[in-house]
Short mmCIF file of C-alpha atoms and ligand atoms in Angstrom, two decimals:
data_model
loop_
_atom_site.label_atom_id
_atom_site.label_comp_id
_atom_site.label_asym_id
_atom_site.label_seq_id
_atom_site.Cartn_x
_atom_site.Cartn_y
_atom_site.Cartn_z
CA UNK W 17 102.31 8.86 105.32
CA UNK W 18 102.02 5.13 105.76
CA UNK W 19 105.07 3.18 104.56
CA UNK W 20 104.72 0.09 102.40
CA UNK W 21 106.40 -3.27 102.88
CA UNK W 22 106.59 -6.02 100.28
CA UNK W 23 106.57 -9.46 101.89
CA UNK W 24 108.13 -12.37 100.00
CA UNK W 25 107.69 -15.65 101.93
CA UNK W 26 109.55 -17.82 99.37
CA UNK W 27 110.16 -21.56 99.82
CA UNK W 28 110.84 -24.22 102.45
CA UNK W 29 110.55 -22.78 105.94
CA UNK W 30 110.14 -19.28 104.38
CA UNK W 31 106.34 -19.14 104.67
CA UNK W 32 106.41 -20.50 108.26
CA UNK W 33 108.91 -17.99 109.61
CA UNK W 34 107.44 -15.07 107.66
CA UNK W 35 104.00 -15.84 109.12
CA UNK W 36 105.49 -15.28 112.60
CA UNK W 37 107.15 -12.03 111.50
CA UNK W 38 103.79 -10.86 110.08
CA UNK W 39 102.14 -11.60 113.44
CA UNK W 40 104.66 -9.28 115.06
CA UNK W 41 104.09 -6.54 112.47
CA UNK W 42 100.30 -6.86 112.83
CA UNK W 43 100.58 -6.55 116.60
CA UNK W 44 102.64 -3.37 116.22
CA UNK W 45 100.03 -1.97 113.82
CA UNK W 46 97.01 -2.96 115.92
CA UNK W 47 98.32 -2.21 119.39
CA UNK W 48 101.31 0.12 119.14
CA UNK W 49 100.43 2.69 116.48
CA UNK W 50 102.74 1.52 113.69
CA UNK W 51 101.47 2.76 110.32
CA UNK W 52 102.45 0.49 107.46
CA UNK W 53 100.74 -1.35 104.66
CA UNK W 54 101.89 -4.76 103.45
CA UNK W 55 101.56 -6.71 100.25
CA UNK W 56 102.74 -10.21 99.35
CA UNK W 57 104.69 -11.26 96.26
CA UNK W 58 106.21 -14.33 94.63
CA UNK W 59 109.90 -15.22 94.48
CA UNK W 60 112.02 -18.34 94.18
CA UNK W 61 110.70 -21.84 93.62
CA UNK W 62 107.06 -20.97 94.15
CA UNK W 63 107.38 -18.18 91.61
CA UNK W 64 108.93 -20.63 89.13
CA UNK W 65 106.03 -23.04 89.65
CA UNK W 66 103.39 -20.35 89.24
CA UNK W 67 104.93 -18.02 86.62
CA UNK W 68 107.95 -19.77 85.13
CA UNK W 69 110.35 -17.13 86.50
CA UNK W 70 112.22 -17.03 89.86
CA UNK W 71 111.61 -13.25 89.94
CA UNK W 72 108.41 -12.28 88.12
CA UNK W 73 108.43 -8.73 86.74
CA UNK W 74 105.49 -7.90 88.97
CA UNK W 75 107.51 -8.75 92.09
CA UNK W 76 110.39 -6.51 91.05
CA UNK W 77 107.96 -3.69 90.24
CA UNK W 78 106.30 -4.07 93.66
CA UNK W 79 109.76 -4.06 95.28
CA UNK W 80 110.65 -0.80 93.53
CA UNK W 81 107.43 0.84 94.74
CA UNK W 82 107.74 -0.28 98.35
CA UNK W 83 109.85 1.26 101.12
CA UNK W 84 111.22 -2.10 102.25
CA UNK W 85 111.11 -5.79 101.41
CA UNK W 86 110.89 -8.64 103.92
CA UNK W 87 112.04 -12.01 102.56
CA UNK W 88 111.85 -15.51 104.06
CA UNK W 89 114.14 -17.78 102.05
CA UNK W 90 114.24 -19.39 98.61
CA UNK W 91 115.29 -22.71 97.12
CA UNK W 92 114.94 -26.40 97.67
CA UNK W 93 115.69 -29.81 96.15
CA UNK W 94 112.63 -29.63 93.88
CA UNK W 95 114.34 -26.94 91.79
CA UNK W 96 117.97 -28.08 92.10
CA UNK W 97 118.14 -29.69 88.67
CA UNK W 98 116.43 -27.13 86.49
CA UNK W 99 118.33 -24.84 84.15
CA UNK W 100 120.77 -22.69 86.11
CA UNK W 101 119.38 -19.33 84.97
CA UNK W 102 115.91 -20.31 86.21
CA UNK W 103 116.85 -21.57 89.67
CA UNK W 104 115.24 -20.00 92.77
CA UNK W 105 118.53 -18.46 93.94
CA UNK W 106 118.67 -16.49 90.68
CA UNK W 107 115.50 -14.73 91.83
CA UNK W 108 117.33 -13.60 94.94
CA UNK W 109 120.37 -12.38 93.02
CA UNK W 110 118.07 -10.62 90.53
CA UNK W 111 116.07 -8.71 93.16
CA UNK W 112 119.28 -7.65 94.92
CA UNK W 113 120.63 -6.38 91.59
CA UNK W 114 117.26 -4.93 90.49
CA UNK W 115 116.94 -2.84 93.64
CA UNK W 116 120.70 -2.11 93.62
CA UNK W 117 121.08 -3.50 97.13
CA UNK W 118 124.85 -3.39 97.22
CA UNK W 119 125.48 -3.38 100.97
CA UNK W 120 124.67 -6.40 103.09
CA UNK W 121 124.82 -5.82 106.84
CA UNK W 122 125.01 -8.96 108.93
CA UNK W 123 125.31 -8.54 112.68
CA UNK W 124 126.64 -11.42 114.76
CA UNK W 125 125.50 -10.64 118.28
CA UNK W 126 125.65 -13.07 121.17
CA UNK W 127 122.48 -13.09 123.24
CA UNK W 128 123.81 -13.80 126.71
CA UNK W 129 120.99 -16.31 127.27
CA UNK W 130 122.37 -18.38 124.36
CA UNK W 131 126.04 -18.43 125.35
CA UNK W 132 125.70 -22.17 125.97
CA UNK W 133 124.56 -22.80 122.38
CA UNK W 134 127.87 -21.61 120.92
CA UNK W 135 130.57 -24.16 120.16
CA UNK W 136 133.17 -21.77 121.61
CA UNK W 137 133.96 -21.27 125.27
CA UNK W 138 131.86 -18.56 126.97
CA UNK W 139 134.98 -16.54 127.89
CA UNK W 140 135.91 -16.29 124.17
CA UNK W 141 132.51 -15.03 123.00
CA UNK W 142 131.00 -13.23 125.98
CA UNK W 143 129.69 -9.85 124.75
CA UNK W 144 130.38 -10.61 121.09
CA UNK W 145 129.03 -7.94 118.73
CA UNK W 146 130.42 -7.98 115.19
CA UNK W 147 128.95 -6.37 112.09
CA UNK W 148 129.94 -7.91 108.77
CA UNK W 149 129.47 -5.56 105.81
CA UNK W 150 129.41 -7.71 102.69
CA UNK W 151 129.50 -6.33 99.14
CA UNK W 152 126.42 -7.87 97.56
CA UNK W 153 125.97 -6.98 93.90
CA UNK W 154 129.45 -7.45 92.46
CA UNK W 155 132.39 -9.79 92.59
CA UNK W 156 132.55 -13.39 91.51
CA UNK W 157 128.82 -14.10 91.92
CA UNK W 158 128.00 -11.64 89.14
CA UNK W 159 131.22 -11.38 87.09
CA UNK W 160 131.21 -12.25 83.39
CA UNK W 161 132.24 -14.36 81.59
CA UNK W 162 130.95 -17.34 83.52
CA UNK W 163 129.80 -20.82 82.59
CA UNK W 164 130.81 -24.40 81.89
CA UNK W 165 132.49 -25.04 78.53
CA UNK W 166 133.88 -28.06 76.77
CA UNK W 167 137.57 -27.90 75.96
CA UNK W 168 139.26 -29.21 72.82
CA UNK W 169 140.36 -32.36 74.64
CA UNK W 170 136.70 -33.11 75.43
CA UNK W 171 136.76 -32.41 79.17
CA UNK W 172 134.57 -29.70 80.64
CA UNK W 173 135.82 -26.61 82.43
CA UNK W 174 133.85 -24.42 84.85
CA UNK W 175 134.80 -20.74 85.06
CA UNK W 176 133.76 -17.57 86.86
CA UNK W 177 135.17 -14.06 86.95
CA UNK W 178 136.12 -12.03 90.01
CA UNK W 179 135.85 -8.38 89.06
CA UNK W 180 135.47 -5.17 91.10
CA UNK W 181 135.35 -1.57 89.88
CA UNK W 182 136.86 1.18 92.04
CA UNK W 183 133.40 2.76 92.45
CA UNK W 184 131.93 -0.51 93.76
CA UNK W 185 134.70 -0.86 96.33
CA UNK W 186 134.51 2.77 97.37
CA UNK W 187 130.76 2.79 98.09
CA UNK W 188 130.83 -0.37 100.21
CA UNK W 189 133.90 0.91 102.09
CA UNK W 190 132.03 4.14 102.88
CA UNK W 191 129.11 2.19 104.35
CA UNK W 192 131.54 0.24 106.54
CA UNK W 193 133.29 3.38 107.80
CA UNK W 194 129.95 5.16 108.34
CA UNK W 195 128.57 2.33 110.51
CA UNK W 196 131.91 2.01 112.32
CA UNK W 197 131.59 5.67 113.33
CA UNK W 198 128.38 4.70 115.19
CA UNK W 199 130.07 1.70 116.82
CA UNK W 200 133.60 1.11 118.13
CA UNK W 201 135.37 2.84 115.23
CA UNK W 202 137.29 -0.19 114.02
CA UNK W 203 137.17 -1.56 110.47
CA UNK W 204 138.88 -4.74 109.35
CA UNK W 205 138.94 -5.10 105.56
CA UNK W 206 139.23 -8.72 104.48
CA UNK W 207 140.78 -9.63 101.13
CA UNK W 208 143.22 -12.00 99.43
CA UNK W 209 145.46 -9.28 98.05
CA UNK W 210 148.48 -11.60 98.02
CA UNK W 211 146.88 -13.80 95.32
CA UNK W 212 143.97 -11.94 93.67
CA UNK W 213 144.56 -8.70 91.75
CA UNK W 214 140.89 -7.72 92.14
CA UNK W 215 141.37 -7.64 95.90
CA UNK W 216 144.75 -5.90 95.59
CA UNK W 217 142.69 -3.02 94.15
CA UNK W 218 140.13 -3.57 96.94
CA UNK W 219 142.84 -2.99 99.56
CA UNK W 220 144.13 0.12 97.80
CA UNK W 221 140.67 1.72 97.49
CA UNK W 222 139.61 0.89 101.07
CA UNK W 223 142.85 2.48 102.31
CA UNK W 224 142.13 5.57 100.23
CA UNK W 225 138.55 5.87 101.62
CA UNK W 226 139.90 5.55 105.17
CA UNK W 227 141.64 8.95 104.74
CA UNK W 228 138.16 10.51 105.09
CA UNK W 229 137.60 8.76 108.45
CA UNK W 230 140.59 9.68 110.62
CA UNK W 231 138.81 8.50 113.80
CA UNK W 232 138.31 4.97 112.50
CA UNK W 233 141.21 2.55 112.75
CA UNK W 234 141.65 0.37 109.67
CA UNK W 235 143.26 -3.05 109.56
CA UNK W 236 143.65 -5.35 106.54
CA UNK W 237 143.50 -9.11 106.87
CA UNK W 238 143.74 -12.02 104.41
CA UNK W 239 140.57 -14.07 104.34
CA UNK W 240 142.23 -17.29 105.53
CA UNK W 241 143.61 -15.49 108.57
CA UNK W 242 140.24 -13.79 109.15
CA UNK W 243 138.51 -17.19 109.28
CA UNK W 244 141.09 -18.34 111.82
CA UNK W 245 140.86 -15.18 113.93
CA UNK W 246 137.05 -15.31 113.99
CA UNK W 247 137.26 -18.66 115.75
CA UNK W 248 140.33 -17.87 117.88
CA UNK W 249 139.44 -14.41 119.19
CA UNK W 250 136.26 -13.04 117.58
CA UNK W 251 135.93 -10.08 119.94
CA UNK W 252 138.94 -8.37 118.29
CA UNK W 253 136.53 -7.38 115.47
CA UNK W 254 134.05 -4.52 115.31
CA UNK W 255 133.13 -3.97 111.64
CA UNK W 256 134.42 -6.35 108.96
CA UNK W 257 134.09 -5.22 105.34
CA UNK W 258 134.65 -7.71 102.56
CA UNK W 259 133.78 -8.99 99.09
CA UNK W 260 130.62 -10.82 98.14
CA UNK W 261 132.01 -14.36 98.32
CA UNK W 262 134.27 -13.89 101.36
CA UNK W 263 131.39 -12.18 103.16
CA UNK W 264 129.05 -15.03 102.31
CA UNK W 265 131.37 -17.53 103.97
CA UNK W 266 132.61 -15.46 106.92
CA UNK W 267 129.11 -14.37 107.94
CA UNK W 268 127.95 -17.99 108.17
CA UNK W 269 131.03 -18.75 110.23
CA UNK W 270 130.29 -15.77 112.48
CA UNK W 271 126.69 -16.95 112.85
CA UNK W 272 127.83 -20.20 114.40
CA UNK W 273 129.88 -18.27 116.96
CA UNK W 274 126.55 -17.10 118.30
CA UNK W 275 124.99 -20.53 118.50
CA UNK W 276 122.39 -20.65 115.79
CA UNK W 277 121.99 -19.68 112.20
CA UNK W 278 118.31 -19.29 113.11
CA UNK W 279 119.04 -16.18 115.22
CA UNK W 280 120.75 -13.86 112.75
CA UNK W 281 119.07 -11.17 110.66
CA UNK W 282 120.46 -9.24 107.72
CA UNK W 283 119.82 -6.01 105.89
CA UNK W 284 120.67 -5.28 102.27
CA UNK W 285 120.62 -1.59 101.49
CA UNK W 286 120.81 0.64 98.45
CA UNK W 287 122.02 4.21 98.22
CA UNK W 288 118.51 5.55 98.88
CA UNK W 289 118.06 3.69 102.15
CA UNK W 290 115.61 1.17 100.73
CA UNK W 291 116.37 -2.26 102.03
CA UNK W 292 115.59 -5.94 101.79
CA UNK W 293 115.55 -7.70 105.13
CA UNK W 294 115.96 -11.44 105.56
CA UNK W 295 117.34 -14.06 107.90
CA UNK W 296 120.83 -15.18 106.88
CA UNK W 297 119.81 -18.83 106.75
CA UNK W 298 118.35 -20.60 103.74
CA UNK W 299 115.05 -22.40 103.21
CA UNK W 300 116.05 -25.39 105.40
CA UNK W 301 114.16 -28.00 103.35
CA UNK W 302 115.15 -30.65 105.93
CA UNK W 303 112.81 -29.11 108.51
CA UNK W 304 110.23 -27.37 106.29
CA UNK W 305 106.57 -27.89 107.12
CA UNK W 306 107.29 -29.27 110.60
CA UNK W 307 106.63 -26.09 112.59
CA UNK W 308 110.06 -26.40 114.28
CA UNK W 309 112.11 -23.70 112.50
CA UNK W 310 113.40 -20.78 114.54
CA UNK W 311 111.51 -17.62 113.44
CA UNK W 312 113.66 -15.22 115.51
CA UNK W 313 116.13 -14.31 112.73
CA UNK W 314 113.17 -13.20 110.61
CA UNK W 315 111.54 -11.35 113.50
CA UNK W 316 114.81 -9.56 114.30
CA UNK W 317 115.08 -8.75 110.57
CA UNK W 318 111.78 -6.88 110.98
CA UNK W 319 113.43 -4.85 113.74
CA UNK W 320 116.32 -3.99 111.40
CA UNK W 321 113.78 -3.02 108.73
CA UNK W 322 111.99 -0.67 111.13
CA UNK W 323 115.30 0.89 112.11
CA UNK W 324 117.10 1.26 108.76
CA UNK W 325 114.33 1.74 106.15
CA UNK W 326 111.14 2.77 107.97
CA UNK W 327 112.53 5.30 110.47
CA UNK W 328 110.79 3.58 113.41
CA UNK W 329 113.64 2.99 115.88
CA UNK W 330 111.33 2.80 118.92
CA UNK W 331 109.32 -0.02 117.33
CA UNK W 332 112.60 -1.77 116.47
CA UNK W 333 113.69 -1.52 120.11
CA UNK W 334 110.33 -2.92 121.17
CA UNK W 335 110.84 -6.05 119.04
CA UNK W 336 114.41 -6.57 120.22
CA UNK W 337 113.36 -6.23 123.87
CA UNK W 338 110.53 -8.72 123.31
CA UNK W 339 112.93 -11.27 121.79
CA UNK W 340 115.35 -10.81 124.68
CA UNK W 341 112.49 -11.29 127.13
CA UNK W 342 111.29 -14.49 125.47
CA UNK W 343 114.81 -15.91 125.61
CA UNK W 344 115.17 -14.83 129.24
CA UNK W 345 111.91 -16.68 129.95
CA UNK W 346 113.62 -19.85 128.76
CA UNK W 347 111.72 -20.42 125.52
CA UNK W 348 113.77 -22.11 122.78
CA UNK W 349 113.10 -23.61 119.36
CA UNK W 350 114.70 -26.99 118.67
CA UNK W 351 117.89 -25.53 117.13
CA UNK W 352 118.84 -23.61 120.30
CA UNK W 353 117.25 -25.69 123.05
CA UNK W 354 119.40 -26.81 125.98
CA UNK W 355 118.86 -28.49 129.35
CA UNK W 356 116.29 -26.80 131.56
CA UNK W 357 114.80 -24.71 128.74
CA UNK W 358 111.27 -24.97 127.33
CA UNK W 359 111.16 -26.29 123.78
CA UNK W 360 108.61 -24.47 121.63
CA UNK W 361 107.43 -24.67 118.03
CA UNK W 362 107.80 -21.99 115.36
CA UNK W 363 104.31 -20.65 115.96
CA UNK W 364 104.60 -20.80 119.76
CA UNK W 365 107.81 -18.75 119.54
CA UNK W 366 106.06 -16.14 117.35
CA UNK W 367 103.11 -16.00 119.75
CA UNK W 368 105.46 -15.57 122.72
CA UNK W 369 107.20 -12.60 121.05
CA UNK W 370 103.81 -11.02 120.29
CA UNK W 371 102.75 -11.46 123.93
CA UNK W 372 106.04 -9.92 125.04
CA UNK W 373 105.66 -6.84 122.84
P1 NAD O 414 120.06 -23.61 105.25
O1 NAD O 414 120.45 -22.36 105.91
O2 NAD O 414 118.72 -23.65 104.63
O3 NAD O 414 120.17 -24.80 106.30
C1 NAD O 414 121.39 -25.16 106.95
C2 NAD O 414 121.06 -25.90 108.25
O4 NAD O 414 120.56 -24.97 109.21
C3 NAD O 414 119.96 -26.95 108.10
O5 NAD O 414 120.26 -28.05 108.94
C4 NAD O 414 118.71 -26.26 108.56
O6 NAD O 414 117.73 -27.13 109.10
C5 NAD O 414 119.25 -25.32 109.64
N1 NAD O 414 118.45 -24.10 109.73
C6 NAD O 414 118.42 -23.08 108.84
N2 NAD O 414 117.55 -22.14 109.22
C7 NAD O 414 117.01 -22.56 110.39
C8 NAD O 414 116.02 -22.02 111.27
N3 NAD O 414 115.42 -20.85 111.05
N4 NAD O 414 115.71 -22.74 112.36
C9 NAD O 414 116.30 -23.90 112.63
N5 NAD O 414 117.24 -24.47 111.84
C10 NAD O 414 117.59 -23.80 110.72
O7 NAD O 414 121.19 -23.91 104.15
P2 NAD O 414 121.31 -25.08 103.08
O8 NAD O 414 120.81 -26.35 103.65
O9 NAD O 414 122.69 -24.99 102.57
O10 NAD O 414 120.35 -24.64 101.89
C11 NAD O 414 118.99 -25.08 101.75
C12 NAD O 414 118.36 -24.33 100.58
O11 NAD O 414 118.31 -22.93 100.88
C13 NAD O 414 119.13 -24.43 99.27
O12 NAD O 414 118.20 -24.54 98.21
C14 NAD O 414 119.88 -23.12 99.19
O13 NAD O 414 120.17 -22.75 97.87
C15 NAD O 414 118.89 -22.18 99.82
N6 NAD O 414 119.48 -20.97 100.41
C16 NAD O 414 118.71 -19.85 100.34
C17 NAD O 414 119.17 -18.69 100.95
C18 NAD O 414 118.28 -17.49 100.91
O14 NAD O 414 117.14 -17.59 100.52
N7 NAD O 414 118.75 -16.34 101.32
C19 NAD O 414 120.39 -18.67 101.63
C20 NAD O 414 121.13 -19.85 101.72
C21 NAD O 414 120.64 -21.01 101.11
#
């Protein structure tokens, strides 16, 4: 039976990069026997403009019916000053929560052709392949109470709550150990257990879960040290599992180890294997509409989608090989271009991947 994919282009460069990903999907359907149907929906700023909500009910309903969701990016200066609960990013948080996408998988892989784009020395990053497993539907981004209140002395106070239940920690830890079993069998759990009670519990539960995975070695690291180690010697890591906020920050850091934020995909999964797939970068309003954004993170997100939610690993391999080939041919968007390489636009990069398929 044909699988269904909901496509949410979003804002800023979202529609440009998603168009290139759709070209790749269409080519797989037309020339390589992939059977899927696609539908588009609204999210983020455009959804606010057209419906008044960053996540219209119809979009969430479509997401629940589909086998996978492909998202561009949301947000932009136009919506930065509207009421907090209506901002584009709330649409993103709401669809993650609505589909119960609690596990965010963010690979940081160095394409050997891009070693020169990293700010670290080649000998430090050569062969880098880290997977960051970030808890996505709990922690301080969702904890209540939250808000900005006025104190008795008249000054305002902003407050948020970091809270994790044992069950939330356990299920994300299991995902990390499960994927580690298919990789190099090393998990590093990142917390701040010396200061935050919520992550003291995190450490305890992750340690408990590790009893079920005797082949996987478990290490605990404080987040400040993890940030340092990621820059000093990133290849010591295989799988990193961490909280929502720490994962948000560390995965962006890890992305720069590889040279460009425009190269990294992500998958957000629920217990049933449904997933939302998106590049890790945002809507890049500074370059939107110029046809210069790098579409590869979105295209590689399609490969992850085929592998994790649509049971089409051969098609996923085909996309990854095509991307590798295009890079080997010397094609680069502006964010990753270097001497001697051919600078191409967003659409030229998408076309080149399609040709390479
Ligand atoms: P950003 O990731 O959009 O941009 C950071 C920098 O990286 C910019 O200089 C941008 O030009 C560059 N960049 C990002 N993606 C690129 C690509 N594909 N090709 C080339 N260069 C690229 O982060 P930001 O500037 O902090 O945020 C911009 C907007 O995006 C904000 O409204 C923010 O809330 C939103 N945002 C959305 C998501 C999401 O939708 N998942 C994630 C992060 C930020």
